[in-house]
CSV table of C-alpha atoms and ligand atoms in Angstrom, one decimal:
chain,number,residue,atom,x,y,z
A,26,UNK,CA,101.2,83.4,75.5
A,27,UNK,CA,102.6,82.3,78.9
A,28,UNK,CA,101.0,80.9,81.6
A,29,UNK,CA,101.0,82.5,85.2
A,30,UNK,CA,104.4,82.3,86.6
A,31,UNK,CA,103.3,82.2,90.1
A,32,UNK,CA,102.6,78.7,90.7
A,33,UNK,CA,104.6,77.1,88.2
A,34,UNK,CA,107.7,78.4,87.7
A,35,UNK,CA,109.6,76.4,85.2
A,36,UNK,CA,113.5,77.0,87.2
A,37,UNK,CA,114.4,78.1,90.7
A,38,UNK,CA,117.4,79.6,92.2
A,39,UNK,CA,119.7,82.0,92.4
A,40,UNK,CA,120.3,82.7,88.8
A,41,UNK,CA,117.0,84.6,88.5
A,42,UNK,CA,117.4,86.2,91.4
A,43,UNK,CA,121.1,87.7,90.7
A,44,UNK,CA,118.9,88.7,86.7
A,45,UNK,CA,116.5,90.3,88.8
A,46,UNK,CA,119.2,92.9,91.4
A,47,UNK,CA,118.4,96.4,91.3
A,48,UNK,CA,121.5,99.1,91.9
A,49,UNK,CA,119.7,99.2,95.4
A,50,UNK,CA,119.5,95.5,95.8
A,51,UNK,CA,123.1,95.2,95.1
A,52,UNK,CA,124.5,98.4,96.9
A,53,UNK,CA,122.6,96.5,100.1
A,54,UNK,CA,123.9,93.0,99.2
A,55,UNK,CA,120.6,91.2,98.5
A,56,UNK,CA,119.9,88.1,96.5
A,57,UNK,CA,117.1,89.5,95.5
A,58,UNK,CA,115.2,93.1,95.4
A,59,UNK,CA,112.3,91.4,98.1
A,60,UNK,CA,111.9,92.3,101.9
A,61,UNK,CA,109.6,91.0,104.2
A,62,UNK,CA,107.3,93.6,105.6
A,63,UNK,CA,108.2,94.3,109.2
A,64,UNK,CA,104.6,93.4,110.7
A,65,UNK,CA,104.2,93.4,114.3
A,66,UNK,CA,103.1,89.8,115.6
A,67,UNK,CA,103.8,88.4,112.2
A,68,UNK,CA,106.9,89.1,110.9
A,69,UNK,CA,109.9,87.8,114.0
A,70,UNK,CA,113.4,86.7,113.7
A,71,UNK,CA,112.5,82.7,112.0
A,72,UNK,CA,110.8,84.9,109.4
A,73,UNK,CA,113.7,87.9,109.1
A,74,UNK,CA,116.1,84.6,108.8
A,75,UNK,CA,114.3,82.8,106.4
A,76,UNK,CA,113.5,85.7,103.6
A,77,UNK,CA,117.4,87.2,104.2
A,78,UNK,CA,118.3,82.8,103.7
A,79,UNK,CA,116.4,83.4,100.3
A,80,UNK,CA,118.4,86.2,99.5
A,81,UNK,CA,116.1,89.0,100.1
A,82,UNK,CA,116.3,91.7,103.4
A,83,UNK,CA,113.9,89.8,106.4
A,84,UNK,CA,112.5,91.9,108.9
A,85,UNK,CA,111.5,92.3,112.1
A,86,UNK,CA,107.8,94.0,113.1
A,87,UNK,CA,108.0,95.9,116.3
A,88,UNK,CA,104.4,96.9,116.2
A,89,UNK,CA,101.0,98.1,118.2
A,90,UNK,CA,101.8,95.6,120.8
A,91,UNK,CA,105.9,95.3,120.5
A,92,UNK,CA,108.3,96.2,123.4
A,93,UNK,CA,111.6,96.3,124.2
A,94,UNK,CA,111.9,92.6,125.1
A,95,UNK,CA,110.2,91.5,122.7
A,96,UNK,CA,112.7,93.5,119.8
A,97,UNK,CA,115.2,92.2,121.9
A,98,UNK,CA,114.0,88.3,121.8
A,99,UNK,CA,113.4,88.4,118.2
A,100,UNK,CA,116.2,89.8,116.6
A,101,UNK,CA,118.9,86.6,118.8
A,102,UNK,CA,117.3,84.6,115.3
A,103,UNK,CA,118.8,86.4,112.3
A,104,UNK,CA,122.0,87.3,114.8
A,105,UNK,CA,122.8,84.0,115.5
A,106,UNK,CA,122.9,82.7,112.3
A,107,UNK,CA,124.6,85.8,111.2
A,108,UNK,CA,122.4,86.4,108.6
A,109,UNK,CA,121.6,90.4,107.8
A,110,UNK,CA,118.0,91.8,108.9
A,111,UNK,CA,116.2,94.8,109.2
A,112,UNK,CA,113.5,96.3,111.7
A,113,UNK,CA,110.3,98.2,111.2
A,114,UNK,CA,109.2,100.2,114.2
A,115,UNK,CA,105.8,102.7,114.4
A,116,UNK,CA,106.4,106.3,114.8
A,117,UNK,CA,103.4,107.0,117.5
A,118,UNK,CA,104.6,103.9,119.8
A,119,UNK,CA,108.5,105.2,119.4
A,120,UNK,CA,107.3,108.8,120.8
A,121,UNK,CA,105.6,106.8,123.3
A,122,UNK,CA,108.6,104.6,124.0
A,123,UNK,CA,111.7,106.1,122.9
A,124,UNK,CA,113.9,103.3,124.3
A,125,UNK,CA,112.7,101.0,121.2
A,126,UNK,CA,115.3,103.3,118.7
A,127,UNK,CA,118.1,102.5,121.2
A,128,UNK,CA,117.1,99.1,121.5
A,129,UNK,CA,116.5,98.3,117.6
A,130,UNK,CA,120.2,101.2,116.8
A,131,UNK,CA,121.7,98.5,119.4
A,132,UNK,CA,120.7,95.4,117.5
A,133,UNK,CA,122.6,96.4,114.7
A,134,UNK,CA,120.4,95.8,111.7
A,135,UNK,CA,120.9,96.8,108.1
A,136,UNK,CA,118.0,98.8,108.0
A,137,UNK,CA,115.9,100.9,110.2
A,138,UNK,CA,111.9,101.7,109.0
A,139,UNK,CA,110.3,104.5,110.7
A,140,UNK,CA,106.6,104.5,109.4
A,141,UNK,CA,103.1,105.8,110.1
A,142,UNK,CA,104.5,109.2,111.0
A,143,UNK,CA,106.1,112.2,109.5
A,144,UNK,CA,108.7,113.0,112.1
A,145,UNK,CA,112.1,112.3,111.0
A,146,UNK,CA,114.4,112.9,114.1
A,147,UNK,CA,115.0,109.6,114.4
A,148,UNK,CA,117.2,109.2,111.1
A,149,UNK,CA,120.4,111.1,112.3
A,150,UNK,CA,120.8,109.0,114.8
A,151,UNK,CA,119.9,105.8,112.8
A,152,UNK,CA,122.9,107.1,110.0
A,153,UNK,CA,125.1,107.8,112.6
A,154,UNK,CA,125.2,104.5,113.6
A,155,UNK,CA,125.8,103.5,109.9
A,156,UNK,CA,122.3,101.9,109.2
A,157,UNK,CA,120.1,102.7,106.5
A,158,UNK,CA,117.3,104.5,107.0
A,159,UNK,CA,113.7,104.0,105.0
A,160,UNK,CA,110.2,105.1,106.0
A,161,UNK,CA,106.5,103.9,104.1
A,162,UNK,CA,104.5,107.1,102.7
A,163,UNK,CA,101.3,107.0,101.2
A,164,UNK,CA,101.5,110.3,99.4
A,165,UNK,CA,103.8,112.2,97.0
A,166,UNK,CA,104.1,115.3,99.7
A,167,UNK,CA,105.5,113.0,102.5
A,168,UNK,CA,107.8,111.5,100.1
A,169,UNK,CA,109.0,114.6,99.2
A,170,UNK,CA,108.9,115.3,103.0
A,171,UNK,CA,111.1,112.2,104.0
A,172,UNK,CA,113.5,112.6,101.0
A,173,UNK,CA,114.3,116.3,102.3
A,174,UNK,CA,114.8,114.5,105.9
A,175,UNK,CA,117.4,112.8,104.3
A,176,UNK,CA,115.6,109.1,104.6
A,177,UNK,CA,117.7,106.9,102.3
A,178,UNK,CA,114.9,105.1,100.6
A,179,UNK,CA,111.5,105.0,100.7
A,180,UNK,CA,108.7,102.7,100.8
A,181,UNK,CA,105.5,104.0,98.2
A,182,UNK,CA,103.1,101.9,99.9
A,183,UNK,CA,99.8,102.1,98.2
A,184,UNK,CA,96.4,101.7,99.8
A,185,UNK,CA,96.0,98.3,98.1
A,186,UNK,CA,97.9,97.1,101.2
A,187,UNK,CA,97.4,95.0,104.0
A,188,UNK,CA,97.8,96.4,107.9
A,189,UNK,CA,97.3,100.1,108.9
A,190,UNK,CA,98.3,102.7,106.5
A,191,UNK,CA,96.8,106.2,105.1
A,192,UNK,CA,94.2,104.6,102.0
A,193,UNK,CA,95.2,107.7,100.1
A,194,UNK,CA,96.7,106.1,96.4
A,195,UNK,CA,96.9,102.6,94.7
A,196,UNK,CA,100.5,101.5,94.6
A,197,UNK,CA,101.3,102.2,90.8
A,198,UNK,CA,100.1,106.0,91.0
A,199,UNK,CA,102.1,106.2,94.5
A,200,UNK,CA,105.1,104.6,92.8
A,201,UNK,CA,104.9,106.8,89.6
A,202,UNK,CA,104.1,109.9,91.6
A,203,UNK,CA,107.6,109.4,93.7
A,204,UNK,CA,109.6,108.0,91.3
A,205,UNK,CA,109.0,111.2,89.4
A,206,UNK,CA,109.3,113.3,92.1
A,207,UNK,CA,112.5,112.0,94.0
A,208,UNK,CA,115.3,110.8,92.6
A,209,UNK,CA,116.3,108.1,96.1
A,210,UNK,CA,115.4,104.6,95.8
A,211,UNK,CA,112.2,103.6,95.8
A,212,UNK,CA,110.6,100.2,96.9
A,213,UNK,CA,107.3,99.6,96.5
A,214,UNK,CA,104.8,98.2,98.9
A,215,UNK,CA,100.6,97.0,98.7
A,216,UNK,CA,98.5,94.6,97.4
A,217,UNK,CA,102.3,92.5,95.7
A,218,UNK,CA,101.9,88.9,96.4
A,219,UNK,CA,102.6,87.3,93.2
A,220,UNK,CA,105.6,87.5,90.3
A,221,UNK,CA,103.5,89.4,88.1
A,222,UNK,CA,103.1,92.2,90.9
A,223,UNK,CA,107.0,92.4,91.5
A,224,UNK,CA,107.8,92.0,87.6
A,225,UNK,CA,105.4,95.4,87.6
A,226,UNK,CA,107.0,97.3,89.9
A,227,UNK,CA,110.4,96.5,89.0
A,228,UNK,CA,109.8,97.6,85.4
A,229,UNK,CA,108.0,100.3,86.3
A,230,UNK,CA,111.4,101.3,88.3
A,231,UNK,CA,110.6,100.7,92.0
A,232,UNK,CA,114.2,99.1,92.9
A,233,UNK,CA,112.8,96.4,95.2
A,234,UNK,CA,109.2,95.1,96.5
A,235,UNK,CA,108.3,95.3,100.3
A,236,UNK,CA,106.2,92.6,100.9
A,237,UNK,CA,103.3,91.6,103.8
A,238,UNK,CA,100.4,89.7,103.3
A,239,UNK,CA,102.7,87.1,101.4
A,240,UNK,CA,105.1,86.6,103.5
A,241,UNK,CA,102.6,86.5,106.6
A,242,UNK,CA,101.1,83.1,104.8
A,243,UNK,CA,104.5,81.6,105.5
A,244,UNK,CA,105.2,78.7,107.7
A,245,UNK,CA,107.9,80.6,108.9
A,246,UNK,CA,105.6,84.1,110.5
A,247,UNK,CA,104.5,84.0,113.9
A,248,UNK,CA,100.8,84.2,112.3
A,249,UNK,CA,98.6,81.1,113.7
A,250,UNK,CA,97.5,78.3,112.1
A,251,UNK,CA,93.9,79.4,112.0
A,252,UNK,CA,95.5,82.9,110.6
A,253,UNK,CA,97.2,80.9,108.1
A,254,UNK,CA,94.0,79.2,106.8
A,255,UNK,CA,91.8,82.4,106.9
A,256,UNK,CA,95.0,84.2,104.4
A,257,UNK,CA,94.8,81.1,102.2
A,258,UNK,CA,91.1,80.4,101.8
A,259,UNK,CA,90.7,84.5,101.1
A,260,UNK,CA,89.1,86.0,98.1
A,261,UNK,CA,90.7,89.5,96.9
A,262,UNK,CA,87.2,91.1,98.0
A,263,UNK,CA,87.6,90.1,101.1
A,264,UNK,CA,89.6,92.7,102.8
A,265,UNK,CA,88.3,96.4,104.5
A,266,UNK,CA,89.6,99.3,106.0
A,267,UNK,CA,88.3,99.8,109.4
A,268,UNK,CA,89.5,101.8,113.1
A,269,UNK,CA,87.1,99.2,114.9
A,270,UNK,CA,90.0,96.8,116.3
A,271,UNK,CA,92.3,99.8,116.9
A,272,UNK,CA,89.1,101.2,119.3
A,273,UNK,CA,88.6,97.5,120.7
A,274,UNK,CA,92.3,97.1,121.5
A,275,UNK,CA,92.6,100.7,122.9
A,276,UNK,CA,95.7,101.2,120.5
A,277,UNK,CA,96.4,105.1,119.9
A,278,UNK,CA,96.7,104.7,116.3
A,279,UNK,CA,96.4,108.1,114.8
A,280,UNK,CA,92.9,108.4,112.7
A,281,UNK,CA,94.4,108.6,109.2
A,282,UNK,CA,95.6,105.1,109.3
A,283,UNK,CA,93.3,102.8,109.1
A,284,UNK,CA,93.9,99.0,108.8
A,285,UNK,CA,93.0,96.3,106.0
A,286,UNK,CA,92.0,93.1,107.1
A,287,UNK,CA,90.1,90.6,106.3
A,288,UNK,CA,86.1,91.3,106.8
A,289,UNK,CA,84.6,89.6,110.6
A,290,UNK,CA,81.8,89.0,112.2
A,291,UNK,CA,83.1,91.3,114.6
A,292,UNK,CA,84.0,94.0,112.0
A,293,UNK,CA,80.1,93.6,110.3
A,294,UNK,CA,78.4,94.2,114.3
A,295,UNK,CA,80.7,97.3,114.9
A,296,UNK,CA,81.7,99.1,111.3
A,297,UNK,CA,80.1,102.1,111.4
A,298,UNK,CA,79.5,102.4,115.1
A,299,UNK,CA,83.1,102.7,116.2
A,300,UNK,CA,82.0,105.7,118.9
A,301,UNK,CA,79.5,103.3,120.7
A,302,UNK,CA,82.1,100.7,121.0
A,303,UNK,CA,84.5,102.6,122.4
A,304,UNK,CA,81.4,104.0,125.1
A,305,UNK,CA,80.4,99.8,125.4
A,306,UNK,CA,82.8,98.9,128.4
A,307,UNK,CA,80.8,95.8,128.5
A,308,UNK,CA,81.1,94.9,124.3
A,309,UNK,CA,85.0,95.6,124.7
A,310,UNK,CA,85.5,92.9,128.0
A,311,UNK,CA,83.4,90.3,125.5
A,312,UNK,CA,85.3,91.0,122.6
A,313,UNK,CA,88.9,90.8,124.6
A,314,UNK,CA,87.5,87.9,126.2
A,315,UNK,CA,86.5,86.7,122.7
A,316,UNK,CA,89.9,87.1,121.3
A,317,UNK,CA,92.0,85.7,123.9
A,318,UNK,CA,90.3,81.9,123.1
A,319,UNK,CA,91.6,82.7,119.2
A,320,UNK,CA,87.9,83.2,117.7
A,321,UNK,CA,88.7,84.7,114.4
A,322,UNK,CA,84.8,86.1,114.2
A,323,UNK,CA,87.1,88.7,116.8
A,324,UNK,CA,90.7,88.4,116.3
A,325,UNK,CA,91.0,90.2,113.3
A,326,UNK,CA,93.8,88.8,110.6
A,327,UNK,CA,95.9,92.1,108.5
A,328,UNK,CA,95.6,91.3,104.7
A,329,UNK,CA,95.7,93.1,101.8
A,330,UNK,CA,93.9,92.6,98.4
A,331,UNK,CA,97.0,90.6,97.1
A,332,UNK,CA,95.6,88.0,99.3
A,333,UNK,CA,93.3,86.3,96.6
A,334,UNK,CA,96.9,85.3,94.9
A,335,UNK,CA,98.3,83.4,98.3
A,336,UNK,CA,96.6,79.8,97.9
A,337,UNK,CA,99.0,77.6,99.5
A,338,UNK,CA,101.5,78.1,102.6
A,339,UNK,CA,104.7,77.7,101.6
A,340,UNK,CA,108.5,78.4,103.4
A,341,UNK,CA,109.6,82.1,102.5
A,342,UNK,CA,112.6,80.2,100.5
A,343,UNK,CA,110.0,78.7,98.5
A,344,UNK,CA,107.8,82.4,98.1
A,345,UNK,CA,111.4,84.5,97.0
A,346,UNK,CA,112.3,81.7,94.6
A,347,UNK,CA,109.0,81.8,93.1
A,348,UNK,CA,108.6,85.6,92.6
A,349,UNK,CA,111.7,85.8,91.8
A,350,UNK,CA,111.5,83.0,88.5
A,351,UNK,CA,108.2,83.9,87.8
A,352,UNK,CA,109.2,87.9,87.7
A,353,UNK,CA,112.4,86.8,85.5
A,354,UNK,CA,110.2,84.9,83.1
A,355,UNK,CA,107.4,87.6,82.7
A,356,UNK,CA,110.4,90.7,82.2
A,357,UNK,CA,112.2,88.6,79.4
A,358,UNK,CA,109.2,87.3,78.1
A,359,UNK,CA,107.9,91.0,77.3
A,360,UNK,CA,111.3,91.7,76.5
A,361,UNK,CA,111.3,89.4,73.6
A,362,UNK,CA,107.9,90.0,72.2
A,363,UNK,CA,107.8,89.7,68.9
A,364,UNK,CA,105.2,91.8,68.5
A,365,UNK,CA,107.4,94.4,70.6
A,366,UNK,CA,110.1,94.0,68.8
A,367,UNK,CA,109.1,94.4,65.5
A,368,UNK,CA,107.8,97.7,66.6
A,369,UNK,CA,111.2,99.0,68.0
B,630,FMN,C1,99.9,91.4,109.4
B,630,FMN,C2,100.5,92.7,109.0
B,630,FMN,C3,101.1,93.5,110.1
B,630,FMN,C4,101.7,94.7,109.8
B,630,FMN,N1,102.3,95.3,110.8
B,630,FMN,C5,103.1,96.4,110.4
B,630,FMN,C6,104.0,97.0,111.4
B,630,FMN,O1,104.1,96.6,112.6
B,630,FMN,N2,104.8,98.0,111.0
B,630,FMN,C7,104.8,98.5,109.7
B,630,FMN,O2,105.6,99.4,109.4
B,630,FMN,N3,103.9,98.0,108.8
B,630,FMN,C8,103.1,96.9,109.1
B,630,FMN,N4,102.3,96.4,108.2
B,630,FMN,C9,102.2,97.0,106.9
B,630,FMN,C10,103.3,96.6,106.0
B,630,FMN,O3,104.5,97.2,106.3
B,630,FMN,C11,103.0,96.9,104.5
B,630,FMN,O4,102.7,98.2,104.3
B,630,FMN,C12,102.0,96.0,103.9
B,630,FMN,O5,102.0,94.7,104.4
B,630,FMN,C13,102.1,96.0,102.4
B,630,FMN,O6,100.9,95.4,101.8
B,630,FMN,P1,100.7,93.9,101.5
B,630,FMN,O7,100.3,93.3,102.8
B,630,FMN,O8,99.5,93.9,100.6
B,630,FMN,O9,101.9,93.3,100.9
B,630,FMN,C14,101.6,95.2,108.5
B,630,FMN,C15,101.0,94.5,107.5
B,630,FMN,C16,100.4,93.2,107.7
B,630,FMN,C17,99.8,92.5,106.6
């Protein structure tokens, strides 16, 4: 029997990640069949750089509190260097600020991701300009939804996750349920932080992982040190879905999508209560107040339940290698089962 792949893996390199390609991965040009998740305050262009370096697709997060200038300030990294990237934009701050398509269409990415919404308008224009479109769903009817749209692939992106999203299905349900329903590529996104998570979704046919929490430990995200630590010294059961920092913050996030972080003192006073928070003018100025000296018993920190597996920081080179070797070694290990094989 092997031992887990994740933290040992016996080879590095490029050779497992070129065993590893998916007709996806290789149609886009990747390495490997791993993106960064584009999370918003996390995920900027040193991230995007470092996990398209690896050979994977990085990304850039435009999220609750992106802008413009910010979009525009992060992408100079991965264009620079000339390396390929993607960007992740929300679908209730785009209706809010349309000028964030132009911007991102302008930028001229690989890939465009449209999620937390199921308004599609945005893709023409997105394919026109010769990008590739994808959007997260939580559900077999969106999927089916998108795919009609004409979104080119899509993320299944189970409750296990970290961030907002609609808790509606674990990740191997959603990826079954869409896989069999749709015949477009299909990454898979929630709760993957290690190379047995990505060996299972590869096998099971997703043709790449989309990946947060993990990539958020890196030395590379924009996340802070403290942020770092909390991800790190994190127990699986640590994470909740809650609207409380979306009512503290005054974000318009629409109600189905929650967020997972990690549990807070702040999250313990106000789960549960979220209506008199929003009425307690004077319990938002103390928690703002709170935040803006980096308490994390207030800031909250986006995780999903992969995050028991993350137990060191590491460079995003160092997390693709890994995933990838460990995910090489676990596929042909199964492959070569005696026991399998004697039974085929
Ligand atoms: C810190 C953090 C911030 C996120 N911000 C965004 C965002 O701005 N836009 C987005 O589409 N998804 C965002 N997400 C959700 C991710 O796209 C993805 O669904 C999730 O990270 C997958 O689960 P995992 O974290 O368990 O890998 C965020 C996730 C995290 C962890």
């Amino acid at each position: 029997m092997m031992g887990p792949a994740t933290d040992t893996p016996t080879v590095h390199g490029k050779l497992h990640m070129a065993e590893l390609s998916t007709p996806w991965s290789r149609a886009m040009g990747l390495g490997a069949p791993i993106l960064n998740a584009p999370m918003g305050g996390v995920a900027g262009g040193r991230l995007a750089s470092a996990v398209s370096e690896a050979g994977g697709l990085g990304m850039i997060g435009v999220g609750s509190a992106g802008s413009v200038e910010l979009l525009e300030r992060e992408v100079t990294h991965p264009q620079v260097a000339g390396l390929p990237f993607g960007i992740g934009l929300l679908d209730w701050a785009l209706a809010r600020e349309p000028q964030l398509l132009d911007a991102a269409i302008a930028a001229s990415p690989v890939l465009i991701s449209v999620s937390f919404g199921d308004t599609w308008r945005w893709a023409e224009r997105v394919r026109e300009a010769g990008i590739v479109t994808a959007a997260q769903v939580s559900c077999v009817e969106s999927a089916r939804a998108a795919a009609d749209a004409g979104i080119d692939v899509l993320v299944a992106r189970g409750a296990e996750g970290g961030g907002h999203g609609e808790p509606a299905v674990g990740t191997l349900p959603l990826l079954e349920g869409i896989l069999e329903t749709t015949s477009i590529p299909v990454l898979a996104a929630g709760g993957i932080s290690t190379s047995r998570g990505l060996a299972a979704v590869l096998a099971a046919g997703a043709s790449g992982a989309w990946l947060g929490t993990a990539f958020a430990a890196c030395s590379e995200s924009l996340a802070s040190d403290a942020t770092r630590s909390a991800l790190i010294g994190a127990k699986d059961t640590d994470t909740v879905m809650t609207r409380v920092f979306d009512i503290a913050l005054e974000y318009p996030w629409p109600i189905k999508y929650p967020e997972r972080i990690l549990r807070n003192e702040f999250w313990e006073r106000w789960q549960g209560q979220e209506e008199q928070l929003s009425a307690d003018p004077e319990a938002l100025s103390e928690f703002k107040a709170s935040r803006a000296r980096g308490n994390l018993g207030t800031t909250h920190v986006d995780a999903g339940q992969g995050v028991g597996r993350i137990t060191q920081v590491r460079t995003a080179s160092d997390v693709v290698s890994r995933l990838c070797a460990g995910a090489v070694e676990l596929l042909g290990s199964w492959a070569s089962n005696a026991n399998w094989a004697k039974r085929s």
